[in-house]
PDB file of C-alpha atoms in Angstrom:
ATOM      1  CA  MET A   1     -28.032   4.982  17.181  1.00  0.00           C
ATOM      2  CA  GLN A   2     -28.788   8.297  18.854  1.00  0.00           C
ATOM      3  CA  PRO A   3     -27.790  11.369  16.825  1.00  0.00           C
ATOM      4  CA  TYR A   4     -24.820  13.380  18.035  1.00  0.00           C
ATOM      5  CA  TYR A   5     -26.543  16.503  16.684  1.00  0.00           C
ATOM      6  CA  ASP A   6     -30.057  16.991  15.310  1.00  0.00           C
ATOM      7  CA  GLU A   7     -31.335  20.498  14.585  1.00  0.00           C
ATOM      8  CA  ASP A   8     -32.973  22.397  11.711  1.00  0.00           C
ATOM      9  CA  GLY A   9     -33.117  19.347   9.454  1.00  0.00           C
ATOM     10  CA  ILE A  10     -29.409  18.522   9.864  1.00  0.00           C
ATOM     11  CA  THR A  11     -28.369  15.339  11.685  1.00  0.00           C
ATOM     12  CA  ILE A  12     -24.900  14.135  12.641  1.00  0.00           C
ATOM     13  CA  TYR A  13     -24.095  10.578  13.715  1.00  0.00           C
ATOM     14  CA  HIS A  14     -20.847   9.719  15.448  1.00  0.00           C
ATOM     15  CA  GLY A  15     -19.778   6.350  14.126  1.00  0.00           C
ATOM     16  CA  ASP A  16     -18.342   4.310  11.265  1.00  0.00           C
ATOM     17  CA  CYS A  17     -20.354   4.873   8.092  1.00  0.00           C
ATOM     18  CA  ARG A  18     -19.812   1.262   7.080  1.00  0.00           C
ATOM     19  CA  ASP A  19     -22.010   0.276  10.008  1.00  0.00           C
ATOM     20  CA  LEU A  20     -24.659   2.956   9.411  1.00  0.00           C
ATOM     21  CA  LEU A  21     -25.023   3.099   5.618  1.00  0.00           C
ATOM     22  CA  PRO A  22     -27.220  -0.034   5.358  1.00  0.00           C
ATOM     23  CA  GLY A  23     -29.919   1.780   7.333  1.00  0.00           C
ATOM     24  CA  MET A  24     -29.888   4.936   5.197  1.00  0.00           C
ATOM     25  CA  HIS A  25     -32.602   5.678   2.638  1.00  0.00           C
ATOM     26  CA  ARG A  26     -31.307   5.142  -0.892  1.00  0.00           C
ATOM     27  CA  SER A  27     -33.147   8.171  -2.332  1.00  0.00           C
ATOM     28  CA  MET A  28     -30.556  10.589  -0.927  1.00  0.00           C
ATOM     29  CA  LEU A  29     -27.796  12.488  -2.723  1.00  0.00           C
ATOM     30  CA  VAL A  30     -24.336  11.448  -1.506  1.00  0.00           C
ATOM     31  CA  ALA A  31     -21.887  14.357  -1.538  1.00  0.00           C
ATOM     32  CA  THR A  32     -18.653  13.600   0.238  1.00  0.00           C
ATOM     33  CA  ASP A  33     -14.876  13.887   0.406  1.00  0.00           C
ATOM     34  CA  PRO A  34     -13.890  10.386   1.542  1.00  0.00           C
ATOM     35  CA  PRO A  35     -10.467   8.967   2.383  1.00  0.00           C
ATOM     36  CA  TYR A  36      -8.893   8.278  -0.997  1.00  0.00           C
ATOM     37  CA  GLY A  37      -6.782   5.286   0.008  1.00  0.00           C
ATOM     38  CA  ILE A  38      -3.459   7.100  -0.533  1.00  0.00           C
ATOM     39  CA  ASP A  39      -2.153   7.070   3.069  1.00  0.00           C
ATOM     40  CA  TYR A  40      -1.962  10.869   3.090  1.00  0.00           C
ATOM     41  CA  VAL A  41      -0.230  12.660   5.959  1.00  0.00           C
ATOM     42  CA  GLN A  42       0.129  16.420   5.626  1.00  0.00           C
ATOM     43  CA  GLY A  43       3.496  18.100   6.056  1.00  0.00           C
ATOM     44  CA  GLY A  44       6.657  16.446   7.112  1.00  0.00           C
ATOM     45  CA  GLY A  45       8.540  18.301   4.389  1.00  0.00           C
ATOM     46  CA  ARG A  46       9.740  21.781   3.741  1.00  0.00           C
ATOM     47  CA  GLY A  47       7.748  24.952   3.371  1.00  0.00           C
ATOM     48  CA  ALA A  48       4.367  25.994   4.744  1.00  0.00           C
ATOM     49  CA  ALA A  49       2.967  22.449   4.754  1.00  0.00           C
ATOM     50  CA  GLY A  50       5.669  21.399   7.190  1.00  0.00           C
ATOM     51  CA  ARG A  51       4.681  24.203   9.555  1.00  0.00           C
ATOM     52  CA  SER A  52       0.949  23.467   9.433  1.00  0.00           C
ATOM     53  CA  LYS A  53      -0.857  22.599  12.661  1.00  0.00           C
ATOM     54  CA  PHE A  54      -2.034  19.478  10.813  1.00  0.00           C
ATOM     55  CA  CYS A  55       1.518  18.330  10.084  1.00  0.00           C
ATOM     56  CA  GLY A  56       1.884  14.627  10.804  1.00  0.00           C
ATOM     57  CA  ILE A  57      -1.850  14.028  11.293  1.00  0.00           C
ATOM     58  CA  ALA A  58      -3.077  11.063   9.242  1.00  0.00           C
ATOM     59  CA  VAL A  59      -6.531  10.870   7.678  1.00  0.00           C
ATOM     60  CA  VAL A  60      -8.517   8.085   9.345  1.00  0.00           C
ATOM     61  CA  GLY A  61      -9.121   5.188   6.943  1.00  0.00           C
ATOM     62  CA  ASP A  62      -6.769   6.530   4.270  1.00  0.00           C
ATOM     63  CA  ALA A  63      -4.158   3.823   4.777  1.00  0.00           C
ATOM     64  CA  GLU A  64      -6.418   1.189   3.180  1.00  0.00           C
ATOM     65  CA  PRO A  65      -7.850   1.095  -0.370  1.00  0.00           C
ATOM     66  CA  PHE A  66     -11.131   2.964  -0.659  1.00  0.00           C
ATOM     67  CA  ASP A  67     -14.145   1.120  -2.082  1.00  0.00           C
ATOM     68  CA  PRO A  68     -16.765   3.577  -3.385  1.00  0.00           C
ATOM     69  CA  ARG A  69     -19.276   0.945  -4.472  1.00  0.00           C
ATOM     70  CA  PRO A  70     -21.537   1.117  -1.374  1.00  0.00           C
ATOM     71  CA  LEU A  71     -22.040   4.835  -2.124  1.00  0.00           C
ATOM     72  CA  LEU A  72     -23.139   4.091  -5.685  1.00  0.00           C
ATOM     73  CA  GLU A  73     -26.316   2.454  -4.394  1.00  0.00           C
ATOM     74  CA  PHE A  74     -27.799   5.865  -3.626  1.00  0.00           C
ATOM     75  CA  SER A  75     -29.838   8.048  -5.962  1.00  0.00           C
ATOM     76  CA  GLU A  76     -26.881  10.210  -6.978  1.00  0.00           C
ATOM     77  CA  SER A  77     -23.257  10.553  -5.898  1.00  0.00           C
ATOM     78  CA  ILE A  78     -20.583  13.248  -5.876  1.00  0.00           C
ATOM     79  CA  LEU A  79     -17.249  11.820  -4.708  1.00  0.00           C
ATOM     80  CA  TRP A  80     -14.175  14.011  -4.292  1.00  0.00           C
ATOM     81  CA  GLY A  81     -10.777  12.441  -4.886  1.00  0.00           C
ATOM     82  CA  ALA A  82     -12.361   9.912  -7.224  1.00  0.00           C
ATOM     83  CA  ASN A  83      -9.367  10.039  -9.576  1.00  0.00           C
ATOM     84  CA  TYR A  84      -7.644   7.779  -7.031  1.00  0.00           C
ATOM     85  CA  PHE A  85     -10.278   5.054  -7.342  1.00  0.00           C
ATOM     86  CA  ALA A  86     -11.628   5.759 -10.848  1.00  0.00           C
ATOM     87  CA  PRO A  87     -11.362   2.101 -12.051  1.00  0.00           C
ATOM     88  CA  LEU A  88     -14.137   1.212  -9.580  1.00  0.00           C
ATOM     89  CA  LEU A  89     -16.549   3.824 -10.943  1.00  0.00           C
ATOM     90  CA  PRO A  90     -19.057   3.582 -13.808  1.00  0.00           C
ATOM     91  CA  LEU A  91     -19.523   6.232 -16.506  1.00  0.00           C
ATOM     92  CA  GLY A  92     -20.217   9.664 -15.073  1.00  0.00           C
ATOM     93  CA  ARG A  93     -18.680  13.104 -15.315  1.00  0.00           C
ATOM     94  CA  TRP A  94     -15.821  14.982 -13.718  1.00  0.00           C
ATOM     95  CA  LEU A  95     -15.923  18.142 -11.660  1.00  0.00           C
ATOM     96  CA  VAL A  96     -12.718  20.183 -11.518  1.00  0.00           C
ATOM     97  CA  TRP A  97     -11.915  22.610  -8.726  1.00  0.00           C
ATOM     98  CA  ASP A  98      -9.178  25.054  -9.782  1.00  0.00           C
ATOM     99  CA  LYS A  99      -7.887  26.192  -6.414  1.00  0.00           C
ATOM    100  CA  ARG A 100      -4.998  28.374  -7.581  1.00  0.00           C
ATOM    101  CA  CYS A 101      -6.632  30.181 -10.548  1.00  0.00           C
ATOM    102  CA  GLY A 102      -3.219  31.288 -11.790  1.00  0.00           C
ATOM    103  CA  ILE A 103      -2.899  33.626  -8.803  1.00  0.00           C
ATOM    104  CA  THR A 104      -0.702  31.596  -6.466  1.00  0.00           C
ATOM    105  CA  PRO A 105       2.477  29.717  -7.458  1.00  0.00           C
ATOM    106  CA  GLN A 106       2.611  26.015  -8.179  1.00  0.00           C
ATOM    107  CA  ARG A 107       3.484  23.851  -5.182  1.00  0.00           C
ATOM    108  CA  ALA A 108       4.114  20.192  -4.491  1.00  0.00           C
ATOM    109  CA  GLN A 109       0.362  19.656  -4.142  1.00  0.00           C
ATOM    110  CA  GLY A 110      -1.932  19.806  -7.170  1.00  0.00           C
ATOM    111  CA  ASP A 111      -3.297  22.968  -8.735  1.00  0.00           C
ATOM    112  CA  CYS A 112      -6.760  21.421  -8.807  1.00  0.00           C
ATOM    113  CA  GLU A 113      -8.861  18.642  -7.300  1.00  0.00           C
ATOM    114  CA  LEU A 114     -11.273  16.287  -9.035  1.00  0.00           C
ATOM    115  CA  ALA A 115     -14.644  14.852  -8.132  1.00  0.00           C
ATOM    116  CA  TRP A 116     -16.715  12.226  -9.930  1.00  0.00           C
ATOM    117  CA  MET A 117     -20.463  12.765 -10.316  1.00  0.00           C
ATOM    118  CA  SER A 118     -22.810   9.944 -11.239  1.00  0.00           C
ATOM    119  CA  SER A 119     -25.273  12.150 -13.161  1.00  0.00           C
ATOM    120  CA  GLY A 120     -24.531  14.110 -16.315  1.00  0.00           C
ATOM    121  CA  ARG A 121     -21.706  13.710 -18.797  1.00  0.00           C
ATOM    122  CA  ALA A 122     -20.245  17.175 -19.452  1.00  0.00           C
ATOM    123  CA  SER A 123     -17.344  18.072 -17.173  1.00  0.00           C
ATOM    124  CA  ARG A 124     -17.647  21.256 -15.109  1.00  0.00           C
ATOM    125  CA  MET A 125     -15.057  23.572 -13.549  1.00  0.00           C
ATOM    126  CA  PHE A 126     -15.227  25.685 -10.394  1.00  0.00           C
ATOM    127  CA  ARG A 127     -12.609  28.397  -9.892  1.00  0.00           C
ATOM    128  CA  HIS A 128     -12.064  29.414  -6.288  1.00  0.00           C
ATOM    129  CA  VAL A 129      -8.704  30.286  -4.738  1.00  0.00           C
ATOM    130  CA  TRP A 130      -7.903  28.217  -1.646  1.00  0.00           C
ATOM    131  CA  ASP A 131      -4.175  28.174  -1.007  1.00  0.00           C
ATOM    132  CA  GLY A 132      -3.050  28.475   2.597  1.00  0.00           C
ATOM    133  CA  MET A 133      -4.307  31.808   3.893  1.00  0.00           C
ATOM    134  CA  ILE A 134      -4.855  33.118   0.357  1.00  0.00           C
ATOM    135  CA  ARG A 135      -8.536  32.382  -0.199  1.00  0.00           C
ATOM    136  CA  ASP A 136     -11.614  33.704  -1.927  1.00  0.00           C
ATOM    137  CA  SER A 137     -13.727  32.827   1.123  1.00  0.00           C
ATOM    138  CA  GLU A 138     -13.576  31.723   4.764  1.00  0.00           C
ATOM    139  CA  PRO A 139     -10.458  33.544   5.974  1.00  0.00           C
ATOM    140  CA  GLN A 140     -10.659  31.717   9.309  1.00  0.00           C
ATOM    141  CA  PRO A 141      -8.009  29.026   9.947  1.00  0.00           C
ATOM    142  CA  ARG A 142      -8.946  25.546   8.776  1.00  0.00           C
ATOM    143  CA  VAL A 143     -10.332  23.137  11.334  1.00  0.00           C
ATOM    144  CA  HIS A 144      -9.692  19.935   9.352  1.00  0.00           C
ATOM    145  CA  PRO A 145      -6.592  18.828   7.383  1.00  0.00           C
ATOM    146  CA  THR A 146      -8.551  18.203   4.159  1.00  0.00           C
ATOM    147  CA  GLN A 147     -11.215  20.893   4.604  1.00  0.00           C
ATOM    148  CA  LYS A 148     -12.860  22.292   1.478  1.00  0.00           C
ATOM    149  CA  PRO A 149     -14.628  25.638   1.063  1.00  0.00           C
ATOM    150  CA  THR A 150     -18.335  25.704   1.816  1.00  0.00           C
ATOM    151  CA  THR A 151     -19.010  27.573  -1.403  1.00  0.00           C
ATOM    152  CA  LEU A 152     -17.475  24.675  -3.370  1.00  0.00           C
ATOM    153  CA  MET A 153     -19.879  22.190  -1.804  1.00  0.00           C
ATOM    154  CA  LYS A 154     -22.805  24.548  -2.427  1.00  0.00           C
ATOM    155  CA  TRP A 155     -21.805  24.585  -6.092  1.00  0.00           C
ATOM    156  CA  CYS A 156     -21.721  20.769  -6.123  1.00  0.00           C
ATOM    157  CA  LEU A 157     -25.163  20.486  -4.564  1.00  0.00           C
ATOM    158  CA  GLY A 158     -26.482  22.955  -7.123  1.00  0.00           C
ATOM    159  CA  LEU A 159     -25.369  20.669  -9.976  1.00  0.00           C
ATOM    160  CA  ALA A 160     -27.222  17.643  -8.611  1.00  0.00           C
ATOM    161  CA  GLU A 161     -30.478  16.348 -10.036  1.00  0.00           C
ATOM    162  CA  THR A 162     -31.546  14.914  -6.676  1.00  0.00           C
ATOM    163  CA  THR A 163     -33.373  17.617  -4.753  1.00  0.00           C
ATOM    164  CA  GLY A 164     -34.039  15.733  -1.518  1.00  0.00           C
ATOM    165  CA  ALA A 165     -31.834  15.094   1.499  1.00  0.00           C
ATOM    166  CA  VAL A 166     -28.034  15.102   1.304  1.00  0.00           C
ATOM    167  CA  LEU A 167     -25.848  12.396   2.858  1.00  0.00           C
ATOM    168  CA  ASP A 168     -22.174  12.873   3.745  1.00  0.00           C
ATOM    169  CA  PRO A 169     -20.778   9.589   5.146  1.00  0.00           C
ATOM    170  CA  TYR A 170     -17.374  11.213   5.826  1.00  0.00           C
ATOM    171  CA  ALA A 171     -18.595  14.472   7.277  1.00  0.00           C
ATOM    172  CA  GLY A 172     -15.318  15.734   8.744  1.00  0.00           C
ATOM    173  CA  SER A 173     -15.764  19.289   9.969  1.00  0.00           C
ATOM    174  CA  GLY A 174     -19.233  19.520   8.437  1.00  0.00           C
ATOM    175  CA  THR A 175     -18.624  21.537   5.267  1.00  0.00           C
ATOM    176  CA  THR A 176     -21.191  19.610   3.194  1.00  0.00           C
ATOM    177  CA  LEU A 177     -23.726  19.818   6.015  1.00  0.00           C
ATOM    178  CA  ARG A 178     -23.187  23.560   6.325  1.00  0.00           C
ATOM    179  CA  ALA A 179     -23.627  23.965   2.567  1.00  0.00           C
ATOM    180  CA  ALA A 180     -26.874  21.997   2.698  1.00  0.00           C
ATOM    181  CA  LYS A 181     -28.154  24.089   5.588  1.00  0.00           C
ATOM    182  CA  ASP A 182     -27.348  27.319   3.759  1.00  0.00           C
ATOM    183  CA  LEU A 183     -29.336  26.026   0.767  1.00  0.00           C
ATOM    184  CA  GLY A 184     -32.293  25.018   2.925  1.00  0.00           C
ATOM    185  CA  ARG A 185     -31.794  21.291   2.385  1.00  0.00           C
ATOM    186  CA  LYS A 186     -32.006  18.476   4.899  1.00  0.00           C
ATOM    187  CA  ALA A 187     -28.795  16.525   5.421  1.00  0.00           C
ATOM    188  CA  ILE A 188     -27.261  13.649   7.339  1.00  0.00           C
ATOM    189  CA  GLY A 189     -23.585  13.439   8.214  1.00  0.00           C
ATOM    190  CA  ILE A 190     -21.626  10.505   9.618  1.00  0.00           C
ATOM    191  CA  GLU A 191     -18.221  11.084  11.187  1.00  0.00           C
ATOM    192  CA  ILE A 192     -15.961   8.533  12.857  1.00  0.00           C
ATOM    193  CA  GLU A 193     -13.937  11.038  14.945  1.00  0.00           C
ATOM    194  CA  GLU A 194     -15.891  12.664  17.761  1.00  0.00           C
ATOM    195  CA  LYS A 195     -13.754  15.803  17.784  1.00  0.00           C
ATOM    196  CA  TYR A 196     -14.960  16.599  14.261  1.00  0.00           C
ATOM    197  CA  CYS A 197     -18.566  15.882  15.205  1.00  0.00           C
ATOM    198  CA  GLU A 198     -18.202  18.617  17.802  1.00  0.00           C
ATOM    199  CA  ILE A 199     -16.561  21.010  15.343  1.00  0.00           C
ATOM    200  CA  ALA A 200     -19.283  20.347  12.756  1.00  0.00           C
ATOM    201  CA  ALA A 201     -22.006  20.971  15.339  1.00  0.00           C
ATOM    202  CA  LYS A 202     -20.435  24.315  16.232  1.00  0.00           C
ATOM    203  CA  ARG A 203     -20.138  25.320  12.573  1.00  0.00           C
ATOM    204  CA  LEU A 204     -23.791  24.499  12.022  1.00  0.00           C
ATOM    205  CA  ALA A 205     -24.776  26.638  14.991  1.00  0.00           C
ATOM    206  CA  GLN A 206     -23.044  29.714  13.588  1.00  0.00           C
ATOM    207  CA  ARG A 207     -25.191  32.139  11.624  1.00  0.00           C
ATOM    208  CA  VAL A 208     -22.382  33.423   9.388  1.00  0.00           C
ATOM    209  CA  LEU A 209     -19.127  31.638   8.638  1.00  0.00           C
ATOM    210  CA  ASP A 210     -17.680  33.707   5.823  1.00  0.00           C
ATOM    211  CA  PHE A 211     -17.076  37.427   6.123  1.00  0.00           C
ATOM    212  CA  SER A 212     -15.616  37.891   2.622  1.00  0.00           C
ATOM    213  CA  GLY A 213     -18.945  38.580   0.914  1.00  0.00           C
ATOM    214  CA  ASP A 214     -19.873  34.991   0.015  1.00  0.00           C
ATOM    215  CA  ALA A 215     -21.853  33.590   2.966  1.00  0.00           C
ATOM    216  CA  ALA A 216     -20.785  30.073   3.924  1.00  0.00           C
TER     217      ALA A 216
END
């Protein structure tokens, strides 16, 4: 398959990762925020979530149970949302992202998010406010309904033992790819929706994404 984007050691493929993963080198670090299998659709209720531009937009692939096992064949894995499919995972450790930090009020959504990491055993916590427009970084409007801060993914990559290329099979708007680029690492992203391939390519082309003091 021809890459959708291929510059500065970062490659994006537009397609279904289930078709492309068999051809990927197993020495890579997988760092991704996959569909959790919870049939999530943002908004539809009261409050700010109901007024979001992403209200009513479903996450592709989230309506079916997620099987993480193909991603466990790689050298190392960091899987966000793994608490939803934890019974399918071997022993590892948990990463906790505190996204309210006691600054913003509790809402219907969780105060934190969890990721499973295949290497290490001690749990780790990352505190970084990301609640609507109240954020520690990237004040620009989100471009993806489940977008995470670039600085969070840079922190994840910094915990990994694998120092080679990074693979994100559910690349979305390209946050993991941008984090890898900022850290000088090669990376491959696979994204099933072409509109997000285009958004990711544009984010990768930007020199600076975060004007709050923490470059993203």
